[in-house]
Coordinates of C-alpha atoms in Angstrom, one line a residue:
Chain V
M560 CA -14.2 -38.5 12.2
G561 CA -11.1 -40.1 12.4
S562 CA -9.6 -42.1 9.7
R563 CA -10.0 -45.6 8.8
T564 CA -8.2 -48.4 8.3
P565 CA -9.4 -50.7 5.2
L566 CA -11.2 -52.7 7.2
Y567 CA -13.4 -50.2 9.2
E568 CA -16.7 -51.8 7.0
R569 CA -16.3 -55.1 8.4
H570 CA -15.7 -53.0 12.1
L571 CA -19.5 -51.6 11.7
A572 CA -20.8 -55.1 10.2
A573 CA -19.0 -57.0 13.8
G574 CA -20.9 -55.4 15.5
A575 CA -17.8 -53.4 17.2
K576 CA -18.1 -50.4 19.3
L577 CA -16.0 -48.3 18.2
V578 CA -13.2 -45.6 20.3
D579 CA -10.9 -43.2 18.9
F580 CA -7.0 -44.1 18.7
G581 CA -4.5 -41.5 17.5
G582 CA -7.3 -40.6 15.8
W583 CA -8.2 -43.5 14.8
D584 CA -11.4 -44.9 14.2
M585 CA -11.1 -48.1 15.9
P586 CA -12.7 -51.2 17.4
L587 CA -12.4 -51.2 21.0
H588 CA -14.1 -54.5 21.0
Y589 CA -17.4 -56.7 19.3
G590 CA -19.4 -56.6 22.3
S591 CA -17.2 -58.5 25.2
Q592 CA -14.0 -57.9 25.7
I593 CA -13.6 -60.8 28.1
E594 CA -14.2 -63.4 26.5
E595 CA -12.3 -62.0 23.1
H596 CA -9.8 -61.7 25.8
H597 CA -9.9 -65.4 26.1
Q598 CA -10.5 -66.3 22.3
V599 CA -6.5 -65.2 22.4
R600 CA -5.4 -67.0 25.1
R601 CA -7.5 -70.5 24.7
D602 CA -7.5 -70.2 20.9
A603 CA -7.9 -67.0 18.1
G604 CA -8.2 -63.9 17.4
M605 CA -8.0 -61.2 14.8
F606 CA -6.8 -57.0 14.9
D607 CA -6.5 -55.6 12.9
V608 CA -4.0 -52.8 14.0
S609 CA -3.3 -51.7 9.8
H610 CA -3.1 -47.9 11.7
M611 CA -0.2 -49.1 13.0
T612 CA 2.9 -46.9 10.8
V613 CA 5.4 -49.5 8.3
V614 CA 8.1 -47.1 7.7
D615 CA 10.0 -49.0 4.7
V616 CA 14.2 -48.1 4.8
T617 CA 16.5 -48.1 1.7
G618 CA 19.5 -46.4 0.8
A619 CA 23.2 -47.0 1.5
D620 CA 23.7 -46.2 5.0
A621 CA 19.9 -47.6 5.8
R622 CA 21.6 -49.5 8.4
A623 CA 24.6 -47.2 9.0
W624 CA 21.4 -44.6 9.6
L625 CA 19.6 -46.6 11.6
Q626 CA 22.8 -48.6 14.2
Y627 CA 22.5 -44.1 15.0
L628 CA 18.6 -43.3 15.2
L629 CA 18.1 -46.6 17.2
A630 CA 19.5 -47.6 21.3
N631 CA 19.5 -51.5 19.9
D632 CA 21.8 -52.3 17.2
V633 CA 20.0 -53.5 13.5
A634 CA 23.3 -55.3 13.1
R635 CA 22.0 -58.0 15.1
L636 CA 19.4 -58.7 12.5
E637 CA 22.2 -60.6 10.7
A638 CA 20.3 -62.2 7.7
P639 CA 17.0 -61.0 6.0
G640 CA 14.0 -62.3 7.9
R641 CA 15.4 -61.3 11.7
A642 CA 12.9 -58.6 13.7
L643 CA 14.3 -56.9 16.6
Y644 CA 12.8 -54.7 19.2
S645 CA 14.6 -50.7 20.2
A646 CA 13.5 -47.8 22.0
M647 CA 13.5 -44.4 19.9
L648 CA 14.9 -42.3 21.7
N649 CA 15.5 -38.9 22.0
P650 CA 20.0 -36.6 23.4
A651 CA 18.3 -36.6 26.1
G652 CA 17.8 -40.4 26.8
G653 CA 13.9 -40.1 26.8
V654 CA 11.6 -43.1 25.5
L655 CA 10.2 -40.6 21.6
D656 CA 8.9 -44.5 20.7
D657 CA 8.9 -48.0 20.6
L658 CA 9.5 -50.0 17.5
I659 CA 10.1 -52.9 15.4
V660 CA 12.6 -53.7 12.7
Y661 CA 12.8 -56.5 10.2
R662 CA 15.3 -56.8 7.9
L663 CA 14.8 -57.0 4.1
D664 CA 17.1 -58.1 1.3
D665 CA 16.7 -54.7 0.3
G666 CA 16.4 -52.4 3.8
Y667 CA 15.1 -52.3 6.6
R668 CA 10.6 -52.6 7.8
L669 CA 9.8 -50.5 11.1
V670 CA 6.2 -50.7 12.3
V671 CA 5.6 -48.0 14.9
N672 CA 2.9 -46.7 17.1
A673 CA 0.1 -44.9 15.1
A674 CA -0.6 -41.7 17.6
T675 CA 2.7 -40.9 17.3
R676 CA 3.3 -41.4 13.9
T677 CA 3.8 -37.3 12.6
K678 CA 6.6 -36.8 15.3
D679 CA 7.4 -39.6 14.6
L680 CA 8.4 -39.4 10.2
A681 CA 9.1 -36.0 10.9
W682 CA 12.3 -36.5 13.8
M683 CA 13.1 -39.0 11.3
R684 CA 13.6 -36.5 8.3
Q685 CA 15.5 -35.0 10.5
Q686 CA 17.6 -37.0 11.7
A687 CA 18.5 -38.5 8.0
A688 CA 19.9 -35.5 6.7
D689 CA 23.2 -36.4 6.7
F690 CA 22.0 -40.8 5.0
T691 CA 22.4 -42.1 1.7
V692 CA 18.6 -42.8 3.1
T693 CA 14.6 -43.3 1.9
I694 CA 11.6 -42.9 4.8
T695 CA 8.7 -45.0 2.5
E696 CA 5.4 -44.5 4.6
R697 CA 3.7 -47.4 4.0
D698 CA 0.4 -45.8 3.7
D699 CA -0.9 -48.7 1.7
L700 CA -0.6 -51.5 3.5
A701 CA -2.8 -53.0 5.8
M702 CA -1.5 -55.2 9.2
L703 CA -3.6 -57.9 11.4
A704 CA -2.8 -59.5 13.7
I705 CA -4.1 -63.2 14.0
Q706 CA -3.0 -64.1 17.5
G707 CA -3.1 -67.5 20.0
P708 CA -2.2 -71.4 20.2
R709 CA -4.5 -72.1 16.6
A710 CA -3.5 -69.3 14.5
R711 CA -1.1 -70.1 12.9
D712 CA -2.9 -73.1 12.0
L713 CA -6.4 -70.7 10.7
C714 CA -4.0 -68.2 8.6
A715 CA -2.9 -71.4 7.0
S716 CA -5.6 -73.4 6.2
V717 CA -6.8 -70.0 4.1
V718 CA -3.9 -68.3 2.2
S719 CA -2.2 -69.4 -1.1
D720 CA 0.5 -72.9 -0.8
S721 CA 4.1 -70.4 -0.4
R722 CA 1.8 -68.7 2.1
A723 CA 1.1 -71.4 3.8
V724 CA 4.6 -72.9 4.4
L725 CA 6.5 -70.0 4.5
I726 CA 3.8 -69.8 8.5
D727 CA 5.2 -73.0 9.2
Q728 CA 8.3 -72.2 9.3
L729 CA 8.9 -69.0 10.1
E730 CA 10.3 -68.6 13.6
P731 CA 9.0 -67.0 16.2
F732 CA 10.5 -63.1 16.0
H733 CA 11.0 -63.7 12.3
G734 CA 9.2 -61.9 9.2
L735 CA 9.4 -63.1 5.6
P736 CA 8.0 -61.5 2.1
D737 CA 5.9 -63.2 0.2
G738 CA 5.0 -61.3 -3.0
Q739 CA 3.0 -58.7 -1.9
W740 CA 2.4 -59.6 1.4
F741 CA 4.6 -59.1 4.4
L742 CA 4.3 -61.9 6.8
A743 CA 5.5 -62.1 10.7
R744 CA 5.7 -64.0 13.3
T745 CA 5.3 -60.9 15.5
G746 CA 2.5 -60.0 18.5
Y747 CA 1.6 -57.8 21.2
T748 CA -0.6 -60.2 23.9
G749 CA 1.5 -63.8 24.8
E750 CA 0.7 -65.9 22.9
D751 CA 2.1 -66.9 19.2
G752 CA 0.9 -65.9 16.2
L753 CA 1.3 -63.5 13.6
E754 CA 1.2 -60.4 12.5
I755 CA 0.6 -59.6 7.8
M756 CA 1.1 -57.0 5.9
L757 CA -1.2 -56.6 2.5
P758 CA -1.7 -54.7 0.0
A759 CA -5.4 -52.5 1.5
A760 CA -7.3 -54.0 -1.0
Q761 CA -6.5 -57.2 0.0
A762 CA -6.6 -57.0 4.0
P763 CA -11.4 -57.5 3.6
A764 CA -10.7 -59.5 1.8
L765 CA -7.9 -62.0 4.1
W766 CA -10.8 -60.7 7.5
Q767 CA -13.3 -63.0 5.9
A768 CA -11.6 -66.1 4.9
L769 CA -10.0 -66.1 8.9
L770 CA -14.1 -64.7 9.7
D771 CA -15.2 -67.5 8.3
A772 CA -12.6 -69.6 9.4
G773 CA -13.2 -69.8 13.0
C774 CA -11.1 -66.5 14.3
K775 CA -13.1 -64.2 16.0
P776 CA -12.6 -59.7 15.7
C777 CA -10.7 -58.9 19.2
G778 CA -11.1 -55.0 19.6
L779 CA -7.7 -52.8 20.9
G780 CA -9.3 -53.4 24.6
A781 CA -8.7 -57.1 25.2
R782 CA -5.5 -56.0 23.3
D783 CA -4.8 -54.5 25.3
T784 CA -5.4 -56.8 29.1
L785 CA -3.5 -59.0 26.8
R786 CA -0.4 -56.7 26.5
L787 CA -0.5 -55.7 30.5
E788 CA -1.2 -59.6 31.2
A789 CA 2.4 -59.7 29.2
G790 CA 4.2 -57.1 30.8
L791 CA 5.1 -55.2 27.5
N792 CA 5.2 -51.5 27.1
L793 CA 1.6 -49.5 25.5
Y794 CA 4.3 -46.2 23.8
G795 CA 2.2 -42.7 26.4
A796 CA 1.6 -44.6 29.2
D797 CA 4.0 -46.6 30.3
I798 CA 7.3 -45.0 27.9
D799 CA 6.8 -41.4 27.1
E800 CA 9.7 -39.4 26.3
Q801 CA 10.7 -38.1 29.5
T802 CA 10.6 -41.9 30.5
S803 CA 14.0 -43.9 30.7
P804 CA 14.5 -48.0 28.8
L805 CA 16.3 -47.7 32.0
A806 CA 12.9 -47.7 34.2
A807 CA 10.5 -49.2 31.5
N808 CA 12.5 -53.1 32.2
M809 CA 13.9 -51.8 28.5
A810 CA 17.8 -53.3 30.0
W811 CA 17.5 -55.4 27.6
T812 CA 17.1 -53.5 24.1
I813 CA 20.4 -51.7 24.3
A814 CA 22.5 -52.7 22.5
W815 CA 25.7 -50.8 24.6
E816 CA 28.6 -52.4 22.8
P817 CA 30.3 -51.8 20.8
A818 CA 31.3 -49.8 22.5
Q819 CA 31.8 -46.9 19.8
R820 CA 28.8 -47.2 18.5
D821 CA 27.2 -43.6 18.5
F822 CA 23.3 -43.7 18.9
I823 CA 21.0 -40.8 20.6
G824 CA 20.7 -41.1 23.4
R825 CA 23.9 -42.8 25.0
Q826 CA 25.7 -40.1 26.7
A827 CA 22.5 -39.4 28.8
L828 CA 21.3 -43.0 29.2
E829 CA 25.1 -44.5 29.9
A830 CA 25.6 -41.6 33.3
Q831 CA 21.6 -42.8 33.8
R832 CA 23.5 -46.6 34.6
Q833 CA 26.3 -45.0 36.2
A834 CA 24.3 -43.2 38.7
A835 CA 21.9 -46.8 38.8
D836 CA 19.6 -44.4 40.4
Q837 CA 16.7 -44.0 38.1
P838 CA 13.2 -45.8 39.1
K839 CA 12.7 -49.4 37.7
Q840 CA 9.3 -51.6 36.7
V841 CA 7.8 -53.6 37.9
G842 CA 4.4 -56.1 37.8
L843 CA 1.6 -55.5 40.8
L844 CA -1.1 -58.5 41.7
L845 CA -4.0 -56.8 43.7
S846 CA -6.2 -59.4 44.9
E847 CA -8.9 -57.8 46.9
R848 CA -11.6 -57.4 44.3
A849 CA -10.6 -53.6 43.1
V850 CA -8.7 -52.4 40.4
L851 CA -5.8 -50.4 39.6
R852 CA -5.7 -48.4 37.1
S853 CA -3.1 -46.3 35.6
G854 CA -1.8 -42.5 38.0
Q855 CA -2.8 -44.5 40.9
A856 CA -0.3 -43.6 44.3
V857 CA 2.1 -47.8 44.9
I858 CA 3.4 -46.6 48.5
V859 CA 6.6 -48.8 49.2
D860 CA 6.8 -48.7 53.6
G861 CA 10.5 -47.6 54.4
I862 CA 11.5 -46.7 50.7
G863 CA 9.6 -43.9 48.7
E864 CA 6.8 -44.3 46.7
G865 CA 6.0 -45.0 43.0
Q866 CA 3.2 -45.3 40.1
I867 CA 0.9 -47.4 38.2
T868 CA 1.8 -46.5 34.6
S869 CA -0.6 -49.1 33.1
G870 CA -3.7 -51.3 35.3
S871 CA -6.7 -52.7 34.9
F872 CA -8.4 -56.5 35.5
S873 CA -7.0 -59.8 34.0
P874 CA -9.0 -62.0 32.3
T875 CA -7.0 -65.0 32.6
L876 CA -6.4 -64.2 35.8
G877 CA -9.3 -63.3 37.8
C878 CA -7.4 -60.2 40.0
S879 CA -6.8 -57.3 38.8
I880 CA -2.7 -56.7 37.9
A881 CA -0.8 -52.7 37.1
L882 CA 2.4 -52.0 35.7
A883 CA 4.2 -49.9 38.3
R884 CA 7.6 -47.5 37.9
V885 CA 8.9 -47.9 42.0
P886 CA 11.8 -47.3 43.4
R887 CA 15.1 -50.0 42.5
A888 CA 14.7 -51.5 46.6
T889 CA 10.7 -52.4 46.8
A890 CA 11.0 -54.9 47.8
G891 CA 8.4 -57.7 47.5
S892 CA 4.8 -55.8 48.7
A893 CA 3.6 -52.3 48.5
R894 CA 0.3 -50.7 49.6
V895 CA -1.7 -49.0 46.3
E896 CA -4.4 -46.7 47.5
I897 CA -7.8 -46.7 46.3
R898 CA -11.4 -45.3 47.5
G899 CA -9.5 -43.9 50.5
K900 CA -8.8 -47.9 51.9
S901 CA -4.6 -48.4 51.1
L902 CA -4.9 -52.4 49.9
P903 CA -1.7 -54.5 49.9
V904 CA -0.5 -55.6 46.6
R905 CA 2.8 -58.5 45.4
V906 CA 5.0 -57.0 43.3
I907 CA 6.7 -59.6 40.9
R908 CA 9.1 -59.1 37.9
P909 CA 6.6 -57.5 35.0
G910 CA 5.5 -60.0 32.9
F911 CA 2.4 -62.1 34.6
V912 CA 0.7 -64.5 31.3
R913 CA 2.5 -65.6 28.3
N914 CA 0.7 -68.9 25.9
G915 CA -1.6 -68.8 28.9
K916 CA 0.1 -69.9 31.4
Q917 CA 0.4 -67.4 34.8
V918 CA 4.8 -67.2 34.3
F919 CA 4.9 -66.1 38.2
E920 CA 5.5 -68.3 41.3
Chain I
M812 CA -35.0 -55.8 26.2
S813 CA -36.1 -52.3 26.6
D814 CA -32.8 -50.3 26.7
T815 CA -35.2 -47.9 28.5
P816 CA -37.9 -48.9 29.7
S817 CA -41.3 -46.4 30.2
E818 CA -42.1 -48.2 33.3
L819 CA -38.9 -47.2 35.3
R820 CA -37.2 -43.8 37.6
Y821 CA -34.0 -42.6 36.6
A822 CA -31.1 -40.7 37.7
S823 CA -29.6 -38.9 35.1
S824 CA -26.2 -40.1 37.3
H825 CA -27.1 -43.3 35.3
E826 CA -29.5 -45.3 37.6
W827 CA -32.5 -47.0 37.2
T828 CA -35.4 -47.1 39.9
R829 CA -38.7 -49.0 39.5
Q830 CA -41.2 -49.1 43.0
E831 CA -42.2 -52.3 43.9
A832 CA -45.6 -52.7 46.4
D833 CA -44.3 -53.1 49.2
G834 CA -43.2 -49.5 48.8
T835 CA -39.1 -50.1 49.0
V836 CA -37.2 -49.3 46.0
T837 CA -34.6 -51.3 43.6
V838 CA -32.2 -49.7 42.5
G839 CA -29.7 -50.6 39.6
I840 CA -28.2 -49.0 36.7
T841 CA -29.2 -48.8 33.0
N842 CA -28.1 -50.5 30.3
H843 CA -26.7 -47.0 29.0
A844 CA -24.4 -47.0 31.8
Q845 CA -23.4 -50.7 31.7
D846 CA -22.8 -49.6 27.7
A847 CA -20.5 -46.8 28.3
L848 CA -18.5 -48.5 31.4
G849 CA -17.5 -51.9 29.3
D850 CA -16.9 -55.4 30.6
V851 CA -17.9 -55.5 34.7
V852 CA -15.5 -57.2 37.2
F853 CA -16.2 -56.4 40.4
I854 CA -18.6 -54.8 42.0
E855 CA -18.9 -52.8 45.1
L856 CA -22.2 -53.2 47.6
P857 CA -23.0 -51.1 50.7
E858 CA -23.8 -52.4 54.1
V859 CA -27.7 -53.7 55.2
G860 CA -28.9 -51.2 57.4
R861 CA -26.5 -48.3 56.3
Q862 CA -28.5 -44.8 55.9
V863 CA -28.2 -42.6 53.2
N864 CA -29.6 -39.4 51.8
A865 CA -30.0 -39.6 47.7
G866 CA -26.8 -37.9 45.7
D867 CA -25.0 -40.4 48.5
E868 CA -22.1 -42.4 46.4
C869 CA -23.1 -45.7 48.5
A870 CA -22.0 -48.6 45.9
V871 CA -19.5 -48.5 43.0
V872 CA -19.2 -50.7 39.7
E873 CA -15.4 -51.6 38.4
S874 CA -15.3 -52.4 34.7
V875 CA -11.9 -53.6 32.6
K876 CA -12.6 -49.6 31.5
A877 CA -13.2 -47.7 34.4
A878 CA -14.4 -47.6 38.3
S879 CA -18.0 -45.6 38.8
D880 CA -19.7 -44.4 41.8
I881 CA -22.8 -45.5 42.3
Y882 CA -25.5 -42.5 44.3
A883 CA -28.1 -43.4 45.9
P884 CA -31.8 -41.6 44.3
V885 CA -33.4 -41.7 46.8
S886 CA -33.0 -41.2 50.7
G887 CA -34.1 -44.0 53.2
E888 CA -32.6 -47.8 54.1
I889 CA -30.1 -50.0 52.7
I890 CA -32.4 -53.4 53.3
A891 CA -30.7 -55.3 50.5
T892 CA -27.8 -55.4 48.2
N893 CA -27.5 -58.7 45.4
D894 CA -25.1 -61.1 46.3
A895 CA -25.3 -62.8 42.9
L896 CA -23.2 -59.9 41.3
G897 CA -20.5 -61.2 43.8
D898 CA -19.5 -64.5 41.6
A899 CA -21.2 -62.6 38.2
P900 CA -20.9 -59.0 38.4
E901 CA -20.8 -59.8 34.0
L902 CA -24.6 -59.7 34.5
V903 CA -24.7 -55.9 35.3
N904 CA -23.7 -56.7 31.2
S905 CA -26.2 -58.5 30.3
D906 CA -28.9 -58.0 32.7
P907 CA -29.3 -54.8 33.7
Y908 CA -32.9 -54.2 34.4
G909 CA -33.5 -58.0 36.1
A910 CA -30.4 -59.7 37.0
A911 CA -28.0 -57.7 37.8
W912 CA -30.3 -55.2 40.2
L913 CA -27.9 -53.3 43.2
F914 CA -29.8 -52.9 46.1
K915 CA -33.1 -51.9 47.9
I916 CA -33.9 -49.5 50.0
Q917 CA -36.5 -48.4 52.2
P918 CA -37.3 -44.4 51.4
S919 CA -38.1 -42.1 53.8
D920 CA -39.4 -39.4 51.6
S921 CA -40.9 -41.1 49.3
G922 CA -41.6 -37.6 46.8
E923 CA -38.3 -38.3 46.4
L924 CA -39.5 -40.3 43.6
D925 CA -40.7 -38.1 41.8
K926 CA -37.7 -36.0 41.2
L927 CA -36.3 -39.0 38.6
L928 CA -37.0 -39.0 35.5
D929 CA -39.0 -41.0 33.7
A930 CA -37.4 -42.4 30.3
E931 CA -37.8 -39.7 27.9
G932 CA -36.5 -37.6 30.7
Y933 CA -33.5 -39.9 30.7
L934 CA -33.0 -39.7 27.5
A935 CA -33.2 -36.4 26.8
T936 CA -29.8 -36.1 29.6
L937 CA -28.0 -38.4 27.0

């Protein structure tokens, strides 16, 4: 039996098909993954993401330590409320995890992946030896992601007045506390929405209130196709310890300046940047009636080969899409071999759908 | 809808078959199979007229989760395919034993049907 979130009973009551995800019993879907996907793009859906690991960092060296630990620079978080996406690298420049950092009044809050929890916490504690920091795992919190064009309105309608005001005023990619809750305008779907962290015991009541207000529960299946359409990396599929952020469309998350900031993996990344030999991440579009899948080879005529790192069917576009790592010189087309047939694919920048709409020409 | 109708015969690779009054055999995938696959998005059907042997790969069901090969439960000729699935692959999820039949075979050896499992036998393989 896997770990269970505070909403486990709610999932059963809603008819969830449960799967193991990083040691957690999580809902894959509640009937139809595709309907849940559309629900988020068109209206509002809610995801139990309590399996994700929340870590608070406080202490005199909290900022200096995170500046050393992360490839992005927390000095960019000029005021409490701001958030930042970053890679946590190993010395070879491989991605140990990708995470979001929120600046709090008295420190920082990190949200890291569930499957990497043990490894991440051990790494963080090891790297903290020479710093005055306190690392606190917040396993007392549950987390709900409410996503979609109507998500913020729905949430505002079921919470206290002060929280409703905060939800209304919160800017994109910001997060602020209200009492024991932390409300952030972040997500993993390419839609507007919120991620709410709250004491575990209060999560079932919020879930029920949202359900009563018309918000539909959505599972990890829809979460995966939504993030794939949005061109967002999945740890363990598109990025891992052997992958450079430069090969995963994450160059924008590396804060090269100030040049004297020494972060873990910096030397390796600078050498890679000099050599300009890393593959690049692209998006693939298949018009044939087949589905691109992780692990399939991508053949770029006259240039070389790459590989699909995640692929699925795009419910919004009605065709198959994928993220792939291919040679840098890859241009607008390639081929993918599926069941013995060589099928042409269009190569675009990674990212297919945002805010309900197709984002490529 | 029964999860495993008793009037059908099954292959352990999750196809169901129904022997029609005219001797032909209708083939689809079981409720267990569609449930395991999740939302079906594309179906590749065999060409009408193709001769198949029992156990041959002859169709592919692609879901959000995986591509699954469908095998001919009996030998014979493919005499019809369900073209409605081209526009409505989700029928496989909503009506696996009815509207979502995949193809029909004119069997060359009706004795092969006896080798298939009854409902109880199929359930025992799950």
